[in-house]
GROMACS .gro file of C-alpha atoms in nm:
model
  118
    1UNK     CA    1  14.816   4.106   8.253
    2UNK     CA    2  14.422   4.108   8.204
    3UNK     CA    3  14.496   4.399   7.939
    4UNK     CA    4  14.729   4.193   7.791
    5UNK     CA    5  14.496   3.909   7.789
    6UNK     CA    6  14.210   4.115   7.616
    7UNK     CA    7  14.456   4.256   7.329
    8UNK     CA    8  14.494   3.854   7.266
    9UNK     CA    9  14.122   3.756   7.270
   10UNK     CA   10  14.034   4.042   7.014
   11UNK     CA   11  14.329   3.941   6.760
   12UNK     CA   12  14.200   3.624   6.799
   13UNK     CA   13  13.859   3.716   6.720
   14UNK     CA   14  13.974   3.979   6.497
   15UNK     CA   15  14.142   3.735   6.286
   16UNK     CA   16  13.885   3.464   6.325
   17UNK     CA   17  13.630   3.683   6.134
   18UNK     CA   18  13.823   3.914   5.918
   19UNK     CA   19  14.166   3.778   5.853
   20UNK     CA   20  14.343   4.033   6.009
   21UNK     CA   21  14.629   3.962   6.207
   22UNK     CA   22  14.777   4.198   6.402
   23UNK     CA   23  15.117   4.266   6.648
   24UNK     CA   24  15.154   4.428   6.990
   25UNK     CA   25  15.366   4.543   7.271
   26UNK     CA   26  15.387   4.749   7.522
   27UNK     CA   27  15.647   4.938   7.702
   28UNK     CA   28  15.796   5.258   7.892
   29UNK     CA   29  16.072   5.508   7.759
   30UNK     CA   30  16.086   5.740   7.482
   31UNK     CA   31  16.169   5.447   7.211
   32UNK     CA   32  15.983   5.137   7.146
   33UNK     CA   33  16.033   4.941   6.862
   34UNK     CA   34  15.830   4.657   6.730
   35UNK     CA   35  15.998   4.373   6.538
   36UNK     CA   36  15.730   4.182   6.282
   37UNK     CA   37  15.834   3.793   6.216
   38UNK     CA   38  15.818   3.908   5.866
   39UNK     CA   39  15.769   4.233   5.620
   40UNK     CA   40  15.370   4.284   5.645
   41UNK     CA   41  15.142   4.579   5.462
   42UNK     CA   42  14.994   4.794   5.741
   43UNK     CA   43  14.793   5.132   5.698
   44UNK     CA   44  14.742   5.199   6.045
   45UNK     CA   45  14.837   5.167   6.433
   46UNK     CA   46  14.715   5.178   6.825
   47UNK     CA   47  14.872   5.321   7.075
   48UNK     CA   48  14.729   5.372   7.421
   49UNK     CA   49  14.887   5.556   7.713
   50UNK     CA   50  14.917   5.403   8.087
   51UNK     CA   51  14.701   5.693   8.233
   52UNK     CA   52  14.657   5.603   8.573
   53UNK     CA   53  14.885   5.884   8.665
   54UNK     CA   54  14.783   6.087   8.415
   55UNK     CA   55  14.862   6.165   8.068
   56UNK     CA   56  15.247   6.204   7.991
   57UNK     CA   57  15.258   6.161   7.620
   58UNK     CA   58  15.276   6.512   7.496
   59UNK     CA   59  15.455   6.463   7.080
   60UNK     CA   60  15.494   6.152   6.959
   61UNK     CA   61  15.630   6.014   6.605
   62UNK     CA   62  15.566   5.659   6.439
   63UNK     CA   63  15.837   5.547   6.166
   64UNK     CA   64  15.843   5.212   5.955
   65UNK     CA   65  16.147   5.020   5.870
   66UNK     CA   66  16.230   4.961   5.471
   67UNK     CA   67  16.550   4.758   5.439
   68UNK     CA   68  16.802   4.975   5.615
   69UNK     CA   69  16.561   5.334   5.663
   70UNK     CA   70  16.336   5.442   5.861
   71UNK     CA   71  16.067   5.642   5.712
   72UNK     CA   72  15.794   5.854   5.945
   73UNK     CA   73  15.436   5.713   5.890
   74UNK     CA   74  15.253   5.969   6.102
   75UNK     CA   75  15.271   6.188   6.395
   76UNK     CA   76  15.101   6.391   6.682
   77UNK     CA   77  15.068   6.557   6.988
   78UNK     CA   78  14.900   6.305   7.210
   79UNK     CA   79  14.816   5.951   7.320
   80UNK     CA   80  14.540   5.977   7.599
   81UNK     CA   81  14.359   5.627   7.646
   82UNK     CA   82  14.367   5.574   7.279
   83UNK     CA   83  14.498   5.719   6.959
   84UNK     CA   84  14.464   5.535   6.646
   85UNK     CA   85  14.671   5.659   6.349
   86UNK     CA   86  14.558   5.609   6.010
   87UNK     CA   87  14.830   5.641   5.725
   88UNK     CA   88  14.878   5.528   5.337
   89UNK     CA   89  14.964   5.138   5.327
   90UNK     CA   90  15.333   5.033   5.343
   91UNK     CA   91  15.547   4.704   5.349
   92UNK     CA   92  15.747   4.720   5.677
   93UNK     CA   93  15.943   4.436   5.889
   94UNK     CA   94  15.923   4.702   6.198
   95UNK     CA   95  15.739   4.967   6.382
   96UNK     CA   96  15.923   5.214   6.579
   97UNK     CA   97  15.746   5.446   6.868
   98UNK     CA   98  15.922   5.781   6.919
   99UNK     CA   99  15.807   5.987   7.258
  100UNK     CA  100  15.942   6.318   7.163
  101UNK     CA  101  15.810   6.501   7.428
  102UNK     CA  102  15.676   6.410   7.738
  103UNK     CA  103  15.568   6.531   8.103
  104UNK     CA  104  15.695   6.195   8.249
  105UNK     CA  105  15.861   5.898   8.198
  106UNK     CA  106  15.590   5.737   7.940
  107UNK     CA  107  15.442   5.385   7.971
  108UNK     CA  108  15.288   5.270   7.667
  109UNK     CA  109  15.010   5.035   7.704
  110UNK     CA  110  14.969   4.966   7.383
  111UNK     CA  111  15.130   4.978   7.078
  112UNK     CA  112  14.988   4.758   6.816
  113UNK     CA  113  14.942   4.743   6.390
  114UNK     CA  114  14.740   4.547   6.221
  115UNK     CA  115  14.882   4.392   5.875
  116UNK     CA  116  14.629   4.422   5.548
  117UNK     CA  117  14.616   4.074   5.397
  118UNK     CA  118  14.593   4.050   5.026
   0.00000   0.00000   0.00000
């Protein structure tokens, strides 16, 4: 909850003094997806690993939804505390989170994009 919580008060603040808004969930399994209220630009996404246990994250892949496909905006081989992926801008109306290999069941902490305004 107090993660949660944080992740709020810096989109707020975020948004408050750049105009950047930005979407975020979190979750366990080796598929999370994130549905936007609308299509948004984004160039680049968060994800953070529930380490407590240690790391489990070992391949991961991050795809963006275009009308009916799914196209792969980046990739890599781990999460740790905090991986931020950086990737050229597209129009999306979702995010989806593919664990492709793992150690353990993975619990995402974070997994959050931030939308370029225009």
């Amino acid at each position: 909850r107090d993660i949660r919580l944080l992740i709020t008060l810096v989109g707020c603040f975020y948004y408050i003094v750049w105009q950047l808004r930005f979407y975020f969930l979190s979750g366990d399994g080796d598929c999370i997806v994130l549905t936007l209220d609308n299509e948004i630009t984004v160039d680049r996404v968060v994800i953070q690993e529930e380490i407590a246990k240690g790391e489990s994250i070992l391949e991961y892949s991050v795809e963006g939804r275009r009308v009916n496909d799914w196209i792969e905006l980046c990739s890599g081989s781990s999460v740790g505390h905090k991986r931020i992926e950086v990737f050229e801008p597209i129009t999306v109306s979702q995010l989806r989170l593919k664990i492709l290999k793992s150690k353990a069941n993975p619990i995402v902490k974070n997994f959050a994009v931030y939308e370029i305004l225009k």
